[in-house]
CSV table of C-alpha atoms in Angstrom, one decimal:
chain,number,residue,atom,x,y,z
R,7,MET,CA,118.5,70.9,133.2
R,8,ALA,CA,117.0,68.0,131.3
R,9,ASP,CA,114.7,67.1,134.2
R,10,LEU,CA,113.3,70.7,134.4
R,11,THR,CA,110.1,71.6,132.4
R,12,LEU,CA,110.7,73.8,129.4
R,13,ALA,CA,108.8,76.6,131.1
R,14,ARG,CA,111.3,76.3,134.1
R,15,ARG,CA,114.3,76.3,131.8
R,16,ILE,CA,113.0,79.5,130.0
R,17,ALA,CA,112.4,81.0,133.5
R,18,LYS,CA,115.9,80.2,134.6
R,19,TYR,CA,117.3,82.0,131.5
R,20,ALA,CA,115.2,85.0,132.1
R,21,CYS,CA,116.3,85.2,135.8
R,22,GLU,CA,120.0,84.6,135.2
R,23,LEU,CA,120.9,86.7,132.1
R,24,SER,CA,123.1,89.5,133.4
R,25,SER,CA,122.2,93.0,132.5
R,26,ASP,CA,125.7,94.2,133.5
R,27,ASP,CA,127.7,92.6,130.8
R,28,MET,CA,125.4,93.0,127.8
R,29,PRO,CA,127.6,93.3,124.6
R,30,GLU,CA,127.6,96.8,123.1
R,31,GLN,CA,126.4,95.4,119.8
R,32,VAL,CA,123.3,94.1,121.6
R,33,THR,CA,122.5,97.3,123.5
R,34,THR,CA,123.0,99.3,120.2
R,35,CYS,CA,120.5,97.0,118.5
R,36,VAL,CA,118.0,97.5,121.4
R,37,ARG,CA,118.3,101.2,121.0
R,38,ARG,CA,117.6,101.0,117.3
R,39,ARG,CA,114.6,98.7,117.8
R,40,PHE,CA,113.3,101.0,120.5
R,41,LEU,CA,113.6,104.1,118.2
R,42,ASP,CA,112.1,102.2,115.3
R,43,SER,CA,109.1,101.3,117.6
R,44,LEU,CA,108.7,105.0,118.6
R,45,ALA,CA,108.6,105.9,114.9
R,46,CYS,CA,105.7,103.4,114.4
R,47,ILE,CA,103.9,104.8,117.4
R,48,LEU,CA,103.9,108.3,116.1
R,49,GLY,CA,102.7,107.1,112.7
R,50,ALA,CA,99.7,105.5,114.4
R,51,TYR,CA,98.5,108.5,116.4
R,52,GLY,CA,94.8,109.0,115.7
R,53,ALA,CA,94.1,105.6,114.2
R,54,GLY,CA,90.7,104.1,115.0
R,55,PRO,CA,92.0,101.1,117.0
R,56,VAL,CA,94.4,103.3,118.9
R,57,ASN,CA,91.6,105.7,119.8
R,58,ALA,CA,89.5,102.8,121.1
R,59,ALA,CA,92.4,101.5,123.2
R,60,VAL,CA,93.1,105.0,124.6
R,61,ALA,CA,89.5,105.5,125.5
R,62,MET,CA,89.5,102.2,127.3
R,63,ALA,CA,92.7,103.2,129.2
R,64,ALA,CA,91.2,106.6,130.1
R,65,ARG,CA,88.5,104.7,132.1
R,66,THR,CA,91.1,103.3,134.5
R,67,PRO,CA,93.3,106.1,135.7
R,68,GLN,CA,96.3,105.0,137.8
R,69,PRO,CA,99.7,106.7,138.3
R,70,SER,CA,101.6,103.7,137.0
R,71,SER,CA,102.2,103.7,133.2
R,72,SER,CA,101.9,106.4,130.5
R,73,VAL,CA,100.1,106.2,127.2
R,74,PHE,CA,101.9,107.7,124.2
R,75,GLY,CA,100.4,110.8,122.6
R,76,THR,CA,98.3,111.6,125.7
R,77,SER,CA,98.6,112.8,129.3
R,78,LEU,CA,97.0,109.6,130.5
R,79,ARG,CA,98.5,107.3,133.1
R,80,THR,CA,96.9,103.9,133.6
R,81,THR,CA,97.6,100.3,134.6
R,82,PRO,CA,100.7,98.7,133.0
R,83,GLU,CA,98.3,96.2,131.2
R,84,LEU,CA,96.2,98.9,129.6
R,85,ALA,CA,99.2,101.1,128.7
R,86,ALA,CA,100.9,98.1,127.2
R,87,PHE,CA,97.8,97.4,125.2
R,88,ALA,CA,97.3,100.9,123.8
R,89,ASN,CA,101.0,101.5,123.1
R,90,GLY,CA,101.4,98.0,121.7
R,91,ILE,CA,98.6,98.7,119.1
R,92,MET,CA,100.5,101.9,118.1
R,93,VAL,CA,103.6,100.0,117.5
R,94,ARG,CA,101.8,97.3,115.4
R,95,PHE,CA,99.1,99.3,113.6
R,96,LEU,CA,101.1,100.4,110.5
R,97,ASP,CA,102.8,97.0,110.1
R,98,TYR,CA,106.0,99.0,110.0
R,99,ASN,CA,107.7,97.6,113.1
R,100,ASP,CA,110.5,95.0,113.0
R,101,GLY,CA,110.0,91.4,112.1
R,102,TYR,CA,111.5,87.9,112.1
R,103,MET,CA,110.8,84.8,110.1
R,104,GLY,CA,111.6,81.4,111.4
R,105,LEU,CA,109.3,78.5,111.1
R,106,GLU,CA,106.8,81.0,112.3
R,107,PRO,CA,106.7,84.7,111.4
R,108,GLY,CA,106.4,87.4,114.1
R,109,HIS,CA,107.3,90.9,115.2
R,110,PRO,CA,109.5,90.8,118.3
R,111,SER,CA,109.3,94.5,118.9
R,112,ASP,CA,105.7,93.8,120.0
R,113,ASN,CA,107.4,93.0,123.3
R,114,ILE,CA,108.8,96.5,123.8
R,115,PRO,CA,105.6,98.5,124.8
R,116,ALA,CA,104.9,95.9,127.5
R,117,CYS,CA,108.4,96.0,128.9
R,118,LEU,CA,108.4,99.8,128.9
R,119,ALA,CA,105.0,100.0,130.6
R,120,LEU,CA,106.1,97.7,133.4
R,121,ALA,CA,109.6,99.4,133.7
R,122,GLU,CA,107.9,102.7,134.2
R,123,ALA,CA,105.4,101.3,136.8
R,124,GLU,CA,108.2,99.5,138.7
R,125,GLY,CA,110.8,102.3,138.5
R,126,ALA,CA,113.2,100.0,136.6
R,127,THR,CA,116.4,101.6,135.2
R,128,GLY,CA,117.1,101.8,131.5
R,129,SER,CA,119.7,99.0,131.8
R,130,GLU,CA,117.0,96.8,133.4
R,131,LEU,CA,114.6,97.7,130.6
R,132,ILE,CA,117.2,96.8,128.0
R,133,ALA,CA,117.8,93.4,129.6
R,134,ALA,CA,114.1,92.7,129.7
R,135,ILE,CA,113.8,93.5,126.0
R,136,VAL,CA,116.8,91.3,125.1
R,137,ILE,CA,115.2,88.4,127.0
R,138,ALA,CA,111.8,88.9,125.3
R,139,TYR,CA,113.4,89.0,121.8
R,140,GLU,CA,115.5,85.9,122.6
R,141,ILE,CA,112.5,83.8,123.8
R,142,GLN,CA,110.1,84.9,121.1
R,143,MET,CA,112.5,84.4,118.2
R,144,ARG,CA,113.8,81.1,119.5
R,145,LEU,CA,110.2,79.9,119.7
R,146,GLN,CA,109.6,81.1,116.2
R,147,ASP,CA,112.6,79.1,115.0
R,148,ALA,CA,111.3,76.0,116.9
R,149,ALA,CA,107.7,75.5,115.5
R,150,SER,CA,105.1,76.8,113.2
R,151,LEU,CA,101.8,78.0,114.6
R,152,ASN,CA,100.1,79.3,111.5
R,153,LYS,CA,100.1,76.0,109.7
R,154,ARG,CA,98.0,74.6,112.5
R,155,GLY,CA,95.6,77.5,112.7
R,156,TRP,CA,97.1,79.4,115.6
R,157,ASP,CA,98.4,83.0,115.6
R,158,HIS,CA,102.1,83.8,116.1
R,159,VAL,CA,101.3,86.1,119.0
R,160,ASN,CA,100.9,83.0,121.2
R,161,TYR,CA,104.7,83.1,121.5
R,162,LEU,CA,104.4,86.6,123.1
R,163,ASN,CA,102.5,84.9,126.0
R,164,VAL,CA,105.9,83.3,126.9
R,165,SER,CA,108.3,86.1,126.0
R,166,VAL,CA,106.4,88.9,127.7
R,167,ALA,CA,105.6,86.8,130.8
R,168,ALA,CA,109.3,86.0,131.2
R,169,ALA,CA,110.5,89.6,130.5
R,170,ALA,CA,107.8,91.0,132.9
R,171,SER,CA,108.9,88.5,135.6
R,172,ARG,CA,112.4,89.8,135.2
R,173,LEU,CA,111.3,93.4,135.6
R,174,LEU,CA,109.2,92.4,138.7
R,175,LYS,CA,112.3,90.6,140.1
R,176,LEU,CA,110.4,87.3,140.4
R,177,ASP,CA,112.4,84.1,141.1
R,178,GLU,CA,112.6,81.1,138.8
R,179,ALA,CA,109.6,79.4,140.4
R,180,GLN,CA,107.4,82.4,140.1
R,181,THR,CA,108.5,83.1,136.5
R,182,GLU,CA,107.7,79.6,135.6
R,183,GLN,CA,104.2,80.1,136.9
R,184,ALA,CA,103.8,83.3,135.0
R,185,ILE,CA,104.6,81.5,131.8
R,186,ASN,CA,102.2,78.6,132.7
R,187,ILE,CA,99.4,81.1,133.3
R,188,ALA,CA,100.0,83.2,130.3
R,189,LEU,CA,100.4,80.4,127.8
R,190,SER,CA,97.6,78.1,129.0
R,191,ALA,CA,95.0,80.8,129.3
R,192,HIS,CA,95.4,82.9,126.2
R,193,LEU,CA,95.7,81.1,122.9
R,194,ALA,CA,94.9,83.2,119.9
R,195,MET,CA,93.5,81.8,116.6
R,196,ARG,CA,95.0,82.4,113.2
R,197,GLN,CA,91.6,83.7,112.0
R,198,VAL,CA,92.9,87.1,113.0
R,199,ARG,CA,95.0,87.0,109.8
R,200,SER,CA,92.6,85.2,107.5
R,201,GLY,CA,90.0,86.5,105.0
R,202,CYS,CA,89.1,90.2,105.4
R,203,LEU,CA,91.3,91.5,108.1
R,204,SER,CA,89.8,93.6,110.9
R,205,ASP,CA,91.2,96.1,113.4
R,206,TRP,CA,92.2,93.1,115.6
R,207,LYS,CA,95.1,92.2,113.2
R,208,GLY,CA,97.0,95.1,114.8
R,209,CYS,CA,95.7,94.4,118.3
R,210,SER,CA,96.3,90.7,118.8
R,211,ALA,CA,99.9,91.0,119.8
R,212,ALA,CA,99.2,93.9,122.2
R,213,ASN,CA,96.5,91.8,123.8
R,214,ALA,CA,98.9,88.9,124.3
R,215,ALA,CA,101.3,91.3,125.9
R,216,ARG,CA,98.6,92.7,128.2
R,217,ASN,CA,97.6,89.2,129.2
R,218,ALA,CA,101.2,88.2,129.9
R,219,LEU,CA,101.7,91.2,132.2
R,220,PHE,CA,98.6,90.2,134.1
R,221,ALA,CA,99.9,86.7,134.4
R,222,ALA,CA,103.2,87.8,135.8
R,223,ASN,CA,101.5,90.0,138.4
R,224,LEU,CA,99.4,87.1,139.4
R,225,ALA,CA,102.5,84.9,139.8
R,226,ARG,CA,104.0,87.7,141.9
R,227,HIS,CA,101.2,87.3,144.4
R,228,GLY,CA,101.5,83.5,144.6
R,229,MET,CA,99.2,82.3,141.8
R,230,THR,CA,100.2,79.0,140.1
R,231,GLY,CA,99.3,77.9,136.6
R,232,PRO,CA,98.8,74.6,134.7
R,233,ALA,CA,101.9,72.5,134.4
R,234,PRO,CA,103.8,71.3,132.5
R,235,VAL,CA,102.3,73.8,130.1
R,236,PHE,CA,104.4,72.6,127.1
R,237,GLU,CA,104.9,68.9,127.7
R,238,GLY,CA,101.7,68.0,129.5
R,239,GLU,CA,99.0,65.6,128.2
R,240,MET,CA,96.9,68.6,127.4
R,241,GLY,CA,99.8,71.0,126.9
R,242,LEU,CA,101.0,73.1,124.0
R,243,PHE,CA,103.0,70.3,122.3
R,244,LYS,CA,100.1,67.8,122.0
R,245,GLN,CA,97.3,70.3,121.5
R,246,VAL,CA,98.8,73.1,119.4
R,247,THR,CA,102.3,72.9,117.9
R,248,GLY,CA,103.4,69.3,118.0
R,249,GLU,CA,106.5,68.4,119.9
R,250,PHE,CA,109.6,70.5,119.3
R,251,ALA,CA,113.1,70.9,120.7
R,252,LEU,CA,114.2,74.2,122.3
R,253,ASP,CA,117.8,74.2,123.5
R,254,VAL,CA,117.7,77.0,126.1
R,255,ASP,CA,121.4,76.4,127.0
R,256,SER,CA,122.2,77.8,123.5
R,257,PHE,CA,120.3,81.0,124.1
R,258,GLY,CA,122.2,84.3,123.7
R,259,SER,CA,124.8,85.0,126.4
R,260,ARG,CA,127.9,87.1,126.9
R,261,GLU,CA,129.9,83.9,126.4
R,262,ASN,CA,128.5,82.8,123.0
R,263,GLY,CA,127.3,86.3,121.7
R,264,ARG,CA,124.5,84.6,119.8
R,265,PHE,CA,121.7,86.9,120.8
R,266,ALA,CA,118.6,86.5,118.7
R,267,ILE,CA,117.8,90.2,118.6
R,268,LEU,CA,120.8,90.6,116.2
R,269,ARG,CA,118.9,88.5,113.6
R,270,SER,CA,115.7,90.6,113.7
R,271,LEU,CA,114.8,92.5,110.6
R,272,THR,CA,113.6,96.1,110.1
R,273,LYS,CA,111.3,97.6,107.5
R,274,THR,CA,111.7,100.3,104.9
R,275,PHE,CA,108.0,100.0,103.9
R,276,PRO,CA,104.9,100.1,106.1
R,277,THR,CA,103.7,96.6,105.0
R,278,ASN,CA,104.2,92.9,105.5
R,279,GLY,CA,107.8,92.0,105.7
R,280,GLU,CA,107.7,88.9,103.6
R,281,LEU,CA,106.6,90.9,100.5
R,282,HIS,CA,109.2,93.7,100.8
R,283,THR,CA,111.3,92.1,98.0
R,284,ALA,CA,108.2,92.0,95.8
R,285,VAL,CA,107.8,95.7,96.3
R,286,TRP,CA,111.4,96.3,95.5
R,287,ALA,CA,111.0,94.2,92.3
R,288,GLY,CA,107.9,96.2,91.4
R,289,ILE,CA,109.8,99.5,91.9
R,290,ASP,CA,112.6,98.2,89.7
R,291,LEU,CA,110.2,97.3,87.0
R,292,ARG,CA,108.4,100.6,87.3
R,293,SER,CA,111.6,102.4,86.3
R,294,ARG,CA,111.8,100.2,83.2
R,295,ILE,CA,108.3,100.5,81.9
R,296,VAL,CA,107.5,103.6,79.9
R,297,ASP,CA,103.7,103.1,79.6
R,298,LEU,CA,101.9,101.3,82.4
R,299,ASP,CA,98.8,100.9,80.2
R,300,ALA,CA,100.9,98.5,78.1
R,301,ILE,CA,101.0,96.0,80.9
R,302,GLU,CA,99.1,92.8,79.7
R,303,SER,CA,99.8,90.6,82.7
R,304,ILE,CA,101.8,90.3,85.9
R,305,HIS,CA,103.2,87.1,87.3
R,306,ILE,CA,104.6,86.9,90.8
R,307,GLU,CA,106.7,83.9,91.8
R,308,THR,CA,107.1,83.5,95.5
R,309,SER,CA,107.6,81.1,98.4
R,310,GLU,CA,105.0,78.6,99.6
R,311,PHE,CA,104.4,80.7,102.7
R,312,ASN,CA,103.8,83.9,100.7
R,313,ARG,CA,101.4,82.2,98.3
R,314,ARG,CA,99.5,80.6,101.1
R,315,VAL,CA,99.4,83.7,103.4
R,316,LEU,CA,99.5,86.8,101.1
R,317,ALA,CA,97.6,85.6,98.0
R,318,ASP,CA,95.3,83.0,99.5
R,319,THR,CA,91.7,84.3,99.7
R,320,PRO,CA,89.5,86.5,97.4
R,321,GLU,CA,90.0,89.3,99.9
R,322,LYS,CA,93.7,89.5,99.1
R,323,TRP,CA,92.8,90.0,95.5
R,324,ARG,CA,90.3,92.7,96.2
R,325,PRO,CA,91.2,94.3,99.5
R,326,ARG,CA,88.7,96.6,101.2
R,327,THR,CA,90.5,97.4,104.5
R,328,ARG,CA,94.0,98.7,105.3
R,329,GLU,CA,94.7,95.6,107.3
R,330,THR,CA,94.0,93.3,104.3
R,331,ALA,CA,95.8,95.6,101.7
R,332,ASP,CA,99.1,95.6,103.6
R,333,HIS,CA,99.0,91.8,103.7
R,334,SER,CA,98.1,91.4,100.0
R,335,LEU,CA,100.9,90.4,97.6
R,336,PRO,CA,99.1,91.4,94.4
R,337,TYR,CA,97.9,94.8,95.8
R,338,ASN,CA,101.4,95.8,97.0
R,339,VAL,CA,103.0,94.9,93.6
R,340,ALA,CA,100.3,96.8,91.8
R,341,ARG,CA,100.9,99.9,93.9
R,342,ALA,CA,104.6,99.6,93.5
R,343,LEU,CA,104.2,99.5,89.8
R,344,LEU,CA,101.9,102.5,89.8
R,345,ASP,CA,103.7,104.7,92.3
R,346,GLY,CA,107.3,103.5,92.4
R,347,ASP,CA,107.0,103.3,96.2
R,348,ILE,CA,104.9,102.1,99.2
R,349,THR,CA,104.0,104.7,101.8
R,350,LEU,CA,101.4,105.2,104.5
R,351,ASP,CA,99.2,106.8,101.8
R,352,SER,CA,99.3,103.5,99.8
R,353,TYR,CA,96.6,102.2,102.1
R,354,ALA,CA,94.3,105.1,102.1
R,355,THR,CA,90.7,104.1,101.0
R,356,GLU,CA,91.0,106.0,97.7
R,357,GLN,CA,94.2,104.1,96.9
R,358,ILE,CA,92.7,100.7,97.8
R,359,CYS,CA,89.7,101.5,95.6
R,360,ASP,CA,91.8,102.9,92.8
R,361,PRO,CA,90.5,101.4,89.5
R,362,ARG,CA,94.1,101.3,88.1
R,363,ALA,CA,95.2,99.1,91.0
R,364,ILE,CA,92.2,96.9,90.7
R,365,ALA,CA,92.8,96.5,87.0
R,366,LEU,CA,96.4,95.5,87.5
R,367,MET,CA,95.4,92.9,90.2
R,368,SER,CA,92.9,91.4,87.8
R,369,ARG,CA,95.8,90.7,85.4
R,370,THR,CA,98.0,89.2,88.1
R,371,THR,CA,98.8,85.6,88.9
R,372,VAL,CA,100.8,84.2,91.8
R,373,SER,CA,102.6,80.8,91.9
R,374,GLU,CA,105.0,79.1,94.2
R,375,ASP,CA,108.6,78.7,92.9
R,376,PRO,CA,110.1,75.7,94.8
R,377,ALA,CA,113.5,77.4,94.5
R,378,LEU,CA,112.3,80.5,96.3
R,379,THR,CA,110.6,78.3,99.0
R,380,LYS,CA,114.0,76.5,99.5
R,381,LEU,CA,115.6,79.9,100.2
R,382,PHE,CA,112.9,80.7,102.8
R,383,PRO,CA,113.1,81.9,105.6
R,384,GLN,CA,116.8,82.8,105.3
R,385,ARG,CA,115.9,84.8,102.2
R,386,LEU,CA,112.4,86.4,101.8
R,387,ALA,CA,112.8,86.4,98.0
R,388,ASN,CA,110.2,87.2,95.3
R,389,ARG,CA,110.3,87.4,91.5
R,390,VAL,CA,107.9,89.7,89.5
R,391,SER,CA,107.5,89.4,85.7
R,392,VAL,CA,105.5,91.8,83.6
R,393,THR,CA,104.4,91.0,80.0
R,394,LEU,CA,103.7,94.1,77.8
R,395,ALA,CA,101.3,94.4,74.9
R,396,SER,CA,104.3,94.2,72.6
R,397,GLY,CA,105.0,90.7,73.8
R,398,GLU,CA,108.1,91.7,75.7
R,399,THR,CA,108.5,90.3,79.2
R,400,LEU,CA,110.4,92.1,81.9
R,401,SER,CA,111.5,90.3,85.1
R,402,SER,CA,113.0,91.4,88.4
R,403,GLU,CA,114.1,89.0,91.2
R,404,MET,CA,115.0,90.4,94.6
R,405,LEU,CA,116.5,88.0,97.2
R,406,SER,CA,116.7,90.7,99.9
R,407,GLY,CA,116.6,94.4,100.4
R,408,PRO,CA,117.3,97.2,102.9
R,409,GLY,CA,116.6,96.2,106.5
R,410,SER,CA,117.7,92.6,105.9
R,411,LEU,CA,120.7,91.0,107.5
R,412,GLU,CA,122.7,91.5,104.3
R,413,THR,CA,121.9,95.3,104.1
R,414,PRO,CA,120.9,96.3,107.6
R,415,MET,CA,119.6,99.8,108.4
R,416,GLY,CA,122.0,102.0,110.3
R,417,ASP,CA,121.5,104.8,112.8
R,418,GLU,CA,120.9,107.4,110.1
R,419,ASP,CA,118.2,105.2,108.5
R,420,PHE,CA,116.4,104.8,111.8
R,421,GLU,CA,116.6,108.6,112.6
R,422,ARG,CA,115.3,109.4,109.1
R,423,LYS,CA,112.4,107.0,109.6
R,424,PHE,CA,111.7,108.4,113.0
R,425,ARG,CA,111.7,112.0,111.9
R,426,SER,CA,109.5,111.2,108.9
R,427,MET,CA,106.9,109.7,111.2
R,428,ALA,CA,107.3,112.4,113.9
R,429,THR,CA,107.2,115.6,111.8
R,430,PRO,CA,103.4,115.7,111.5
R,431,HIS,CA,103.0,115.3,115.2
R,432,ILE,CA,105.8,116.8,117.3
R,433,SER,CA,108.3,119.6,116.9
R,434,ARG,CA,111.9,119.3,115.8
R,435,SER,CA,113.1,120.1,119.3
R,436,ALA,CA,110.8,117.4,120.7
R,437,GLN,CA,112.2,115.0,118.2
R,438,ASP,CA,115.7,115.9,119.3
R,439,ARG,CA,114.8,115.1,122.9
R,440,VAL,CA,113.4,111.7,122.0
R,441,LEU,CA,116.6,110.9,120.0
R,442,ASP,CA,118.8,112.0,123.0
R,443,PHE,CA,116.7,109.9,125.4
R,444,VAL,CA,117.1,106.8,123.3
R,445,ALA,CA,120.8,107.4,122.7
R,446,ASN,CA,121.2,107.3,126.5
R,447,LEU,CA,118.6,104.6,127.2
R,448,ALA,CA,120.8,102.5,129.4
R,449,CYS,CA,121.3,105.5,131.8
R,450,GLN,CA,117.7,106.5,132.1
R,451,THR,CA,115.9,106.3,135.5
R,452,ASP,CA,112.8,108.3,134.6
R,453,TYR,CA,110.5,107.8,131.5
R,454,VAL,CA,108.4,110.9,131.9
R,455,PRO,CA,110.6,113.0,129.6
R,456,LEU,CA,110.2,110.5,126.8
R,457,PHE,CA,106.4,110.5,127.0
R,458,ALA,CA,106.4,114.3,127.3
R,459,ALA,CA,108.5,114.7,124.2
R,460,MET,CA,106.2,112.3,122.3
R,461,SER,CA,103.0,114.1,123.3
R,462,LEU,CA,101.0,115.6,120.4
R,463,GLN,CA,101.6,119.3,119.6
R,464,ARG,CA,98.7,121.5,120.5
């Protein structure tokens, strides 16, 4: 395949991966990521950005794809956008850290919206999700975007375009064009995650997915896109990422069993994944400190990435929005010390403005430890040290935590997370129906029961 463009090689993988012989370990992982995404969706009901997207979808009624929490049906693109924002809003969905960070479950709402519109089976949906994870995560392994000022969601242009093409049953040539259109036309800037973060932080991925669905549908009707989109003189390599290698032949298959989705990570806290171990360290220290007023200083040692991304601007040291607070290393450590936990309430306005948290952040310093950088991204490690008024210094170093590859979440953990998010919004019997639907996802042929069970109680 050396003479084929990279877009064509990716298209070939998306078209040829068999849905009939997917390993059980992989389908189990898809079900878990699917349920995890539903938990995040429920926790986002009523959020401002979600309401805006739902209002937008309501202006374009169409009997194609459903919007969670409502009785609305709209276009696949608008449903993917609204539902995608719900998955991403809390920063509680899964993640993966290669050379570039990202959240591969951002692909799931787009795949679901198109599967519903096209009448795809559950097994076809699972295959599309596996393809999307594979492509996004392999691209994350291949090249950094954030160091060059671009947002990680640009890789969703490729992954969703390929997965959507699979659900639309496009051939290799059409799928290549879908990738060409999606990637060339929709490049997102990293400014979305810099400074004071706005609503768009949780919308950027959903927008990329929306655009990729549109691109795939254009390719379905014969539209072609700029090529070669990766290797061209004005393509991604020369203009955005720099040249990188992507061995598509090594992508996950039944033969090699190396499916990327099995390396994705899940979250026990509704916050940035790279700082989870700092939260665990803060919780550990909280249990060892009798009097929090005795804290003289806090020092966080972390990786180069965390220092550059999570403690980089004045806004991260005095957050004023939820979006900024959940990406602030000093804020999350302060809240972990104060509360012994990080929950949805940790990002309420009164908590962000809490004088105690502000005081702790003012006594906090952050530095890179080259040893922790060397562990990154295989280990998302952090070390937190607290010096007390007595002069005593307490330290806690966490190399990994629950949701990592070393200590993955199991079925009971995902069910607990789902029910925790669901209880304020839907009944116990509705929760049971959702769990049963997901447990039998491969056998599903109708998605209406899922959306009905996820509808808000009246």
